[in-house]
Coordinates of C-alpha atoms in Angstrom, one line a residue:
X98 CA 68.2 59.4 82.3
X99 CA 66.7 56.2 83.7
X100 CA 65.3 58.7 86.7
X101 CA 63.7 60.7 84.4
X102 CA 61.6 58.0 82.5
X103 CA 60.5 56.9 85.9
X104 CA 59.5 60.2 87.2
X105 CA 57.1 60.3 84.0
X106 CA 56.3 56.7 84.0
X107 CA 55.3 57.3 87.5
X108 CA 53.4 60.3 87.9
X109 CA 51.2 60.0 90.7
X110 CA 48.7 62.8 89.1
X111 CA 48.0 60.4 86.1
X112 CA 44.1 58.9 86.9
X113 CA 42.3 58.4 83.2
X114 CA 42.6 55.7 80.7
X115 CA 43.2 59.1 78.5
X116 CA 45.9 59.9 80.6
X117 CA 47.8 57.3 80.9
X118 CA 48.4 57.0 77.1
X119 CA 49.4 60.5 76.9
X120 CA 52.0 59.2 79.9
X121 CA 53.4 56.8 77.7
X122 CA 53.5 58.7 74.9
X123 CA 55.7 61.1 77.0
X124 CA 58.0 58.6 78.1
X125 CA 58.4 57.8 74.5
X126 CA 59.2 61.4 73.6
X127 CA 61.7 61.8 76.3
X128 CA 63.5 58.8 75.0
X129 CA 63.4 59.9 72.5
X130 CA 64.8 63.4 73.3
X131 CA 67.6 61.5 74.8
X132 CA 68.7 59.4 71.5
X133 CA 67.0 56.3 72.0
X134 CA 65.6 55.1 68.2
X135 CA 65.3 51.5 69.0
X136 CA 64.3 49.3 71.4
X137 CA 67.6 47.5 70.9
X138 CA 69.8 50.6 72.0
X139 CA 72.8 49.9 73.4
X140 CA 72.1 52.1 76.5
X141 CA 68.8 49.5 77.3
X142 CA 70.6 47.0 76.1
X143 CA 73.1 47.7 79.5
X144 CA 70.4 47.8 81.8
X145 CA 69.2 45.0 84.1
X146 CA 65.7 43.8 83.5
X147 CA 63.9 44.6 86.1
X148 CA 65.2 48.1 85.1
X149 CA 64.5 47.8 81.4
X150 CA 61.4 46.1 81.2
X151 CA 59.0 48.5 82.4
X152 CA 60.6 50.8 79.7
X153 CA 59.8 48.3 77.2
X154 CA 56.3 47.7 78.2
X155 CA 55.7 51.5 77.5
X156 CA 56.8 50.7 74.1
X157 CA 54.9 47.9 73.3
X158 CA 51.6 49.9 74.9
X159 CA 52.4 52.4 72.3
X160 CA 52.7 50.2 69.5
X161 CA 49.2 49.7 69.8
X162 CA 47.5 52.9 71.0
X163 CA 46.1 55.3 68.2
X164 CA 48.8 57.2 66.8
X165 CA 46.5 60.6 67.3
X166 CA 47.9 60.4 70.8
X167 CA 51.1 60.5 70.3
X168 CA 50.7 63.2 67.7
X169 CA 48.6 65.1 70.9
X170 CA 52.3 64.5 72.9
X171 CA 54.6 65.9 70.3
X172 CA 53.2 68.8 69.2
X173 CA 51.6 70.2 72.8
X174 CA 55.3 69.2 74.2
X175 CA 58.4 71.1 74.8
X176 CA 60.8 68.4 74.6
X177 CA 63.1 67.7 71.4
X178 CA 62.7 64.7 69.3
X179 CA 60.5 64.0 65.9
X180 CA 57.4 61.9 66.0
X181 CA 58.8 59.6 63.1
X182 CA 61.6 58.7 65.0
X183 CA 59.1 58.0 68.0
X184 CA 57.3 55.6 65.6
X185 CA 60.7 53.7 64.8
X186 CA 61.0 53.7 68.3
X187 CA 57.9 51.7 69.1
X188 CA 58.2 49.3 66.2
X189 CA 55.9 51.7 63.7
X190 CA 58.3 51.4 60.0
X191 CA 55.0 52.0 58.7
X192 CA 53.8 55.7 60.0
X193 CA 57.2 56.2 60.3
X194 CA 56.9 56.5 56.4
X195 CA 54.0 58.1 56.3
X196 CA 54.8 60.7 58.9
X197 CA 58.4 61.1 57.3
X198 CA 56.7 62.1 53.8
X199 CA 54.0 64.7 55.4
X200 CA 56.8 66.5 57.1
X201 CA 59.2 66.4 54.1
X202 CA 57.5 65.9 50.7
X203 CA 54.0 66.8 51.8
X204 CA 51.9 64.6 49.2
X205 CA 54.8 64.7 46.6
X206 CA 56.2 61.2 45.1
X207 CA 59.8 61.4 45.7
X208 CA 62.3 60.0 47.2
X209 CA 61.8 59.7 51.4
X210 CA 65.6 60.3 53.1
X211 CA 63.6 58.1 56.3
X212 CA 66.2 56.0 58.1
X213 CA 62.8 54.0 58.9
X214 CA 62.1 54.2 55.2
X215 CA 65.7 53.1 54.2
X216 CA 65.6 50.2 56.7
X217 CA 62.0 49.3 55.8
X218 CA 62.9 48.9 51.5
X219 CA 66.0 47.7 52.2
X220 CA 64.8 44.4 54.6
X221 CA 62.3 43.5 51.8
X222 CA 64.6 44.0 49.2
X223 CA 62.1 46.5 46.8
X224 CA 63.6 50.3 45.7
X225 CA 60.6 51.4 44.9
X226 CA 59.1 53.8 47.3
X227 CA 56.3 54.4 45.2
X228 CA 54.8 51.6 46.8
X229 CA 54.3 53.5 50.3
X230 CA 53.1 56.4 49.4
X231 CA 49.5 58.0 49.5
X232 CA 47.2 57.2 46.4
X233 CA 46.2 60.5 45.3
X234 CA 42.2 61.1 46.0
X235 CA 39.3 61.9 44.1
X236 CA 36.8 65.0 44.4
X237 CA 34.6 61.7 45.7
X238 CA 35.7 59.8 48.3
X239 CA 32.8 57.2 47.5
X240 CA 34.2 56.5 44.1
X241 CA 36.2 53.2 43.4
X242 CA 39.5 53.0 43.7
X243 CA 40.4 51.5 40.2
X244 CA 42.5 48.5 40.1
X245 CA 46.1 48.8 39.2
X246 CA 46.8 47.0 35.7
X247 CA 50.1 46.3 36.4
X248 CA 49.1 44.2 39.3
X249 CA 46.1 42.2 37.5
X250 CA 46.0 39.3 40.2
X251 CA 46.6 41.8 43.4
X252 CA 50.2 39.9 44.7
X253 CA 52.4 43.3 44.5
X254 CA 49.7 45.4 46.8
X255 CA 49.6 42.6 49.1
X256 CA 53.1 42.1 49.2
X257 CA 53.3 45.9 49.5
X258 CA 51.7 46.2 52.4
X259 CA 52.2 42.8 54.2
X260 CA 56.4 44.8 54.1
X261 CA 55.2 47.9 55.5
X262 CA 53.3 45.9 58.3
X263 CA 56.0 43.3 58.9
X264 CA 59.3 44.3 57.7
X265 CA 61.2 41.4 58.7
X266 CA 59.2 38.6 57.5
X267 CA 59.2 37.3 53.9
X268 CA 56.6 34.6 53.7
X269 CA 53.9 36.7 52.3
X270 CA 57.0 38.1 49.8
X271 CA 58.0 34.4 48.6
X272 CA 54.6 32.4 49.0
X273 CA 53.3 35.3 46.5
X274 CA 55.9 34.6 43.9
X275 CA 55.4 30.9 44.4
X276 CA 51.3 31.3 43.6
X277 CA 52.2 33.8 40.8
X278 CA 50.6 32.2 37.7
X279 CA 50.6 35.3 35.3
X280 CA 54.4 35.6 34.2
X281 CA 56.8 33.5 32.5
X282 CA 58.0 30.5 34.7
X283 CA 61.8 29.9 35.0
X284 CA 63.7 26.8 33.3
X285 CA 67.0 25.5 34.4
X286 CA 68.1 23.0 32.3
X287 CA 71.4 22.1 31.4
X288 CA 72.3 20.3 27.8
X289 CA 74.3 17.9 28.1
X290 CA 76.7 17.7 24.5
X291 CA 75.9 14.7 23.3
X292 CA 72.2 16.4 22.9
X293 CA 70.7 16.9 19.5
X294 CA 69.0 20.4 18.9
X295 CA 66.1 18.6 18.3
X296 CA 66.0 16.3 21.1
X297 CA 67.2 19.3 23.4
X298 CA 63.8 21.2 22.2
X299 CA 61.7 18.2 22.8
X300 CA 63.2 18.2 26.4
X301 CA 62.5 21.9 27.2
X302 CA 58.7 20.8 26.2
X303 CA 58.6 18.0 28.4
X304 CA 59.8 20.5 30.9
X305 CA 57.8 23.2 30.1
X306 CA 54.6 20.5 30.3
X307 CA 55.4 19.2 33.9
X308 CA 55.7 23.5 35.1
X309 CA 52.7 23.8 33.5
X310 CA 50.6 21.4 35.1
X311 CA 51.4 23.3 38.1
X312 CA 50.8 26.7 36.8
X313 CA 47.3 26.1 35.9
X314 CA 46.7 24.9 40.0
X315 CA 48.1 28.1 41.7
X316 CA 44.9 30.1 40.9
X317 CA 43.2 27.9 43.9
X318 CA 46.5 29.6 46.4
X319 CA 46.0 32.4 45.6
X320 CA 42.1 33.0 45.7
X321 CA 43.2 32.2 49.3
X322 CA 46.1 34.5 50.1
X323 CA 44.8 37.5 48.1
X324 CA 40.6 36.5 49.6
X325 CA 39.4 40.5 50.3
X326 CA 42.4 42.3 49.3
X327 CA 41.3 44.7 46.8
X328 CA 38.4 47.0 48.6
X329 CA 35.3 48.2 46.1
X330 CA 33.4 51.0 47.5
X331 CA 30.1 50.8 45.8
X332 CA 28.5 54.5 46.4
X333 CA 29.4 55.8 43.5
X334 CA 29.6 54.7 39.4
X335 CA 31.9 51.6 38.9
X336 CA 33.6 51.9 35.7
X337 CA 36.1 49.8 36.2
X338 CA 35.8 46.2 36.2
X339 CA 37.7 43.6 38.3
X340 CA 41.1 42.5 35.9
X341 CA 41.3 38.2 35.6
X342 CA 44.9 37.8 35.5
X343 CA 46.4 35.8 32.3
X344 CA 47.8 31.9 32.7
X345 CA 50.9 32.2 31.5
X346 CA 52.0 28.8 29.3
X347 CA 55.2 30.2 28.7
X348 CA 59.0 29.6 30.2
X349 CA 61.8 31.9 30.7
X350 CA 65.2 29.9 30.3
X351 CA 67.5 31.1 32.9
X352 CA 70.7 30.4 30.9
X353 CA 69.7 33.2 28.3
X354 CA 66.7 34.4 29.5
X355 CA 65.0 33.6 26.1
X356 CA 61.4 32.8 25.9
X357 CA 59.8 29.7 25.6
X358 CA 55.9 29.0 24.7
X359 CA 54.2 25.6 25.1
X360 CA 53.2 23.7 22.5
X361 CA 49.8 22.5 23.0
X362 CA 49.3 20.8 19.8
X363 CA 49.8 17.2 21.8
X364 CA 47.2 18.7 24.5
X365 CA 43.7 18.1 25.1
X366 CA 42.0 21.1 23.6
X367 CA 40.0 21.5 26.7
X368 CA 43.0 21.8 28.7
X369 CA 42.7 25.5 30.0
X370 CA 38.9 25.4 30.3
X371 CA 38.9 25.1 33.9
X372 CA 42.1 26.6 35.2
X373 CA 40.8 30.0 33.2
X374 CA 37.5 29.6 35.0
X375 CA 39.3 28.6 38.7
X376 CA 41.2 31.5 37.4
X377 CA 38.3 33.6 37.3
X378 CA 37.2 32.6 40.8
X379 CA 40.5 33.7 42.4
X380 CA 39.9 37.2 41.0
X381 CA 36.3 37.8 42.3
X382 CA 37.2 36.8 45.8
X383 CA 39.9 39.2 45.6
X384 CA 36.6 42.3 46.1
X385 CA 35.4 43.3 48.9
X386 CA 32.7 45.8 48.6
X387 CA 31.2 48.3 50.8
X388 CA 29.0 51.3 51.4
X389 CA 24.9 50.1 51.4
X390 CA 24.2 53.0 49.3
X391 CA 22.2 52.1 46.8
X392 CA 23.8 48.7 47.2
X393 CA 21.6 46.5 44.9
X394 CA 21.0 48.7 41.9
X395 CA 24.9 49.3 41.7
X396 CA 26.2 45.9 42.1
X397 CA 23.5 44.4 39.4
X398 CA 25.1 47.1 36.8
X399 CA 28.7 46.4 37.8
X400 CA 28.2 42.1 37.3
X401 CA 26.2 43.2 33.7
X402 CA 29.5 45.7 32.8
X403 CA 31.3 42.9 33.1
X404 CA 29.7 40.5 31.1
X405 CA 29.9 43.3 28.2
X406 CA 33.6 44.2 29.3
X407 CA 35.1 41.0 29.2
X408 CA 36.0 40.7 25.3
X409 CA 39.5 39.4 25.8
X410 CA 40.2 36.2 24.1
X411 CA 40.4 32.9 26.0
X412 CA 43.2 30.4 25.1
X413 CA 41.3 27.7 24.7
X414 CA 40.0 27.6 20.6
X415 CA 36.3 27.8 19.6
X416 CA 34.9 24.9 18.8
X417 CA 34.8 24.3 14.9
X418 CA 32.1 25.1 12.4
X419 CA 29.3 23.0 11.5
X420 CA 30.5 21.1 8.2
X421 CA 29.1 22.4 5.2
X422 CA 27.8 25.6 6.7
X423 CA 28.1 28.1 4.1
X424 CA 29.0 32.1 5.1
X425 CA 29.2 30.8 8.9
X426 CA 29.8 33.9 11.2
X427 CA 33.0 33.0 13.2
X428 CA 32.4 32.8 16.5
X429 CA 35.2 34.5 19.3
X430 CA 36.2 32.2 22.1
X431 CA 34.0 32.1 25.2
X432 CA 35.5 33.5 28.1
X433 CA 35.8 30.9 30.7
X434 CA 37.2 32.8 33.4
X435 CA 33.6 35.3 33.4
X436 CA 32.1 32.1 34.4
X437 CA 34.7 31.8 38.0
X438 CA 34.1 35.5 38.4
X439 CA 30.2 34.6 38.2
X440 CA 30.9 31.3 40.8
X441 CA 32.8 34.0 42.8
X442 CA 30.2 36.6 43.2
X443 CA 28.1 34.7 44.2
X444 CA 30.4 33.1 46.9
X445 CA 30.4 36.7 48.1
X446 CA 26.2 36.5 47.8
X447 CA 25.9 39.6 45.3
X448 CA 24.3 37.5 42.8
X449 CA 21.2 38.2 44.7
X450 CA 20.8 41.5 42.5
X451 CA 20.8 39.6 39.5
X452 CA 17.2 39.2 37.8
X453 CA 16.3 36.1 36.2
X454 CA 16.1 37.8 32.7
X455 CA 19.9 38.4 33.2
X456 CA 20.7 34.6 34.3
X457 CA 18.4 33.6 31.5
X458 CA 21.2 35.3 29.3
X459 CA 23.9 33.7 30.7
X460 CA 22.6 30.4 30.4
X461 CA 21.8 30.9 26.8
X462 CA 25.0 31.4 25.6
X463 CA 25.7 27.3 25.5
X464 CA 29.2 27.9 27.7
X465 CA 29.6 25.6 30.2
X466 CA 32.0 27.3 32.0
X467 CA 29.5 30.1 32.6
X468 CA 26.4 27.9 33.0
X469 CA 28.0 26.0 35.9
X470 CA 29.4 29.4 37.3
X471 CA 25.7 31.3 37.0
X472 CA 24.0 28.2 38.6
X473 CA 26.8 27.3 41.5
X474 CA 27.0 31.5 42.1
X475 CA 23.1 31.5 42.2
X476 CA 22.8 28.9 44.7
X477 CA 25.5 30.1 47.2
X478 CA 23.8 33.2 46.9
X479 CA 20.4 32.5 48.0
X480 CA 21.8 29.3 50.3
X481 CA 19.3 28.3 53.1
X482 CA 17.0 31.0 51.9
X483 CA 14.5 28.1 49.2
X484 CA 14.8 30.8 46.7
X485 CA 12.0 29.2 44.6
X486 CA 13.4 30.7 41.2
X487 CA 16.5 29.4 41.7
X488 CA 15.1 25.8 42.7
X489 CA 13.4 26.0 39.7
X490 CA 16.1 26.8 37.7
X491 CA 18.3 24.3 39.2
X492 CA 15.6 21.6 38.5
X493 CA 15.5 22.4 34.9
X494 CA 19.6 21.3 34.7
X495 CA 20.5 19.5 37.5
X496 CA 18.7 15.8 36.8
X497 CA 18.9 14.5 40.4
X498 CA 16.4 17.0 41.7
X499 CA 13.4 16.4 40.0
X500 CA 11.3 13.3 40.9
X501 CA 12.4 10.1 40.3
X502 CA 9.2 9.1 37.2
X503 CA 9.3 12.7 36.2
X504 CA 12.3 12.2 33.3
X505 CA 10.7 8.7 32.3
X506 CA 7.1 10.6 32.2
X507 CA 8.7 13.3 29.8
X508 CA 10.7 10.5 27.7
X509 CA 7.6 8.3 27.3

């Protein structure tokens, strides 16, 4: 067997780059032909290494040349063997899946009987195979992929596809559920029996308080880890806008699962102002959009949807009434983390499509969530550019700018 990989390894007719892929690609095949489906076989495994690693640096070549080659090799060749099990082969779990489900389920959801598959879900620990599988597509390919709702803060695709690229390695896995902010967090606390109910409930709190604290910084981790993941294509009409993940205040006991909401009645009640709007940040560097088509005119109506989309209700109370106001309209909580999404957009220098009428209407809504995300977003946007709209409008709120006699010539 080992005289037949070399007699295809070294074919003196090979010349091309083009060639020499296919070359590899045959050696592959004929491995594969002979029941090799790992690199750790035991039959290389008994080889000596000067004899094995030539046969392992066709492998590794293959790892990274374009599968279309191999797919050239396999179906032009008379030689037994699958191209799936050439993929597991050369270290490919992940078009081992996806080659596995064209053969066998075509674009179907079930259930893929892959060995790559199996060893692929069962490393990471998910039984979901949904996960892998092709997203259906739409009449348009230059529509946007709408966000799944599920997922509002993007950890389980990236986490999804960080396994199918790296099936052995975790940190992406556990560093996600660390920066998780949007479920319940877990409590393990024991009572000891000389405890009160009382004073047992007061502990949990003081508990709860400390995980808390924490929650409300992950936001920042995992604007980082999660920076670009979910891809907007901008050619055609964006309907859906991007989701800003809860912070969840609440604790899961792990003795009997039973859940556990803060009380926030001791707390500032501007306690969740700027978490929600860091918050907000971490979800609006989560887009990467592309396609030029039309870019400007499609991006300005997206950031306007979602300053008429985003109606749900912040945690954080509306500040009371005027005293003696008579038939006061109640007012609904501003929504601080619009104003990160804002600060992230224009990280991302989309704010450039803005006009001023629109920033004019941010601004007059009195949040300062939103007027320090508007003004921040404007001027990353149009940084080292002396946009003179936005130096104006950054005079007219940021004191330090104007001259030093102007305020006393206005106050005298």
């Amino acid at each position: 067997r080992v005289c037949q990989f070399y007699t295809l390894l070294f074919d003196p007719e090979t010349a091309d780059e083009d060639e020499l892929k296919r070359r590899d690609w045959r050696v592959v095949q004929a491995m594969v032909g002979e029941g090799i489906a790992s690199p750790t076989n035991a039959f290389l495994e008994e080889l000596p290494v000067g004899v094995k690693l030539p046969l392992l640096e066709v492998l590794h070549r293959c790892r990274g040349n374009p599968p279309e080659t191999g797919k050239e090799v396999f179906e032009g060749g008379t030689r037994s063997g699958s191209l799936a099990d050439a993929y597991t082969l050369i270290g490919r779990d992940d078009l081992a899946i996806m080659e596995s489900i064209q053969q066998t389920h075509g674009s179907s959801h079930g259930d893929i009987p892959s060995s790559a598959a199996s060893r692929l879900l069962g490393s990471t620990g998910r039984n979901d195979t949904t996960a892998f599988l092709p997203k259906p597509t739409t009449s348009s390919p230059t529509t946007t992929t709408p966000p799944d709702p599920s997922d509002p803060d993007g950890l389980t695709l990236l986490t999804s596809h960080a396994a199918m690229l790296f099936p052995h390695d975790l940190r992406i896995a556990e560093t996600s559920k660390l920066l998780r902010s949007s479920r319940p967090t877990t409590l393990q606390l024991a009572r000891p029996p000389e405890l009160s109910d009382h004073d047992y409930e007061q502990l949990k709190q003081s508990r709860l308080l400390l995980r808390c604290r924490r929650i409300v910084s992950l936001p920042l981790g995992r604007g980082m880890l999660t920076f670009g993941s979910l891809v907007i294509q901008t050619g055609g009409s964006l309907a859906e806008p991007l989701p800003i993940p809860r912070v969840s205040l609440q604790g899961r006991m792990a003795s009997n699962r039973a859940t556990l909401a803060l009380d926030t009645s001791g707390c500032p009640k501007n306690m969740m102002v700027w978490p929600e709007f860091h918050n907000g940040v971490a979800a609006g560097l989560r887009a990467r959009i592309t396609d030029t088509e039309n870019l400007e005119a499609t991006i300005r109506t997206w950031i306007v949807y979602h300053r008429a989309s985003q109606n749900e209700p912040s945690t954080v109370p509306p500040p009371p009434a005027e005293a003696g106001a008579n038939n006061a309209i109640p007012r609904t909580p501003p929504n601080h983390g619009h104003g990160g999404l804002l600060l992230a957009l224009g990280l991302l220098g989309h704010l450039k499509t803005l006009d001023m009428t629109d920033v004019y209407e941010y601004l007059t809504q009195n949040t300062p969530s939103t007027t320090v995300g508007i003004l921040l977003g404007m001027s990353a946007s149009y940084i080292g550019t002396c946009h003179a709209p936005t130096s104006k409008l950054l005079c007219l709120h940021v004191p330090s700018l104007l001259p030093p006699t102007f305020g006393n010539e206005i106050g005298g």
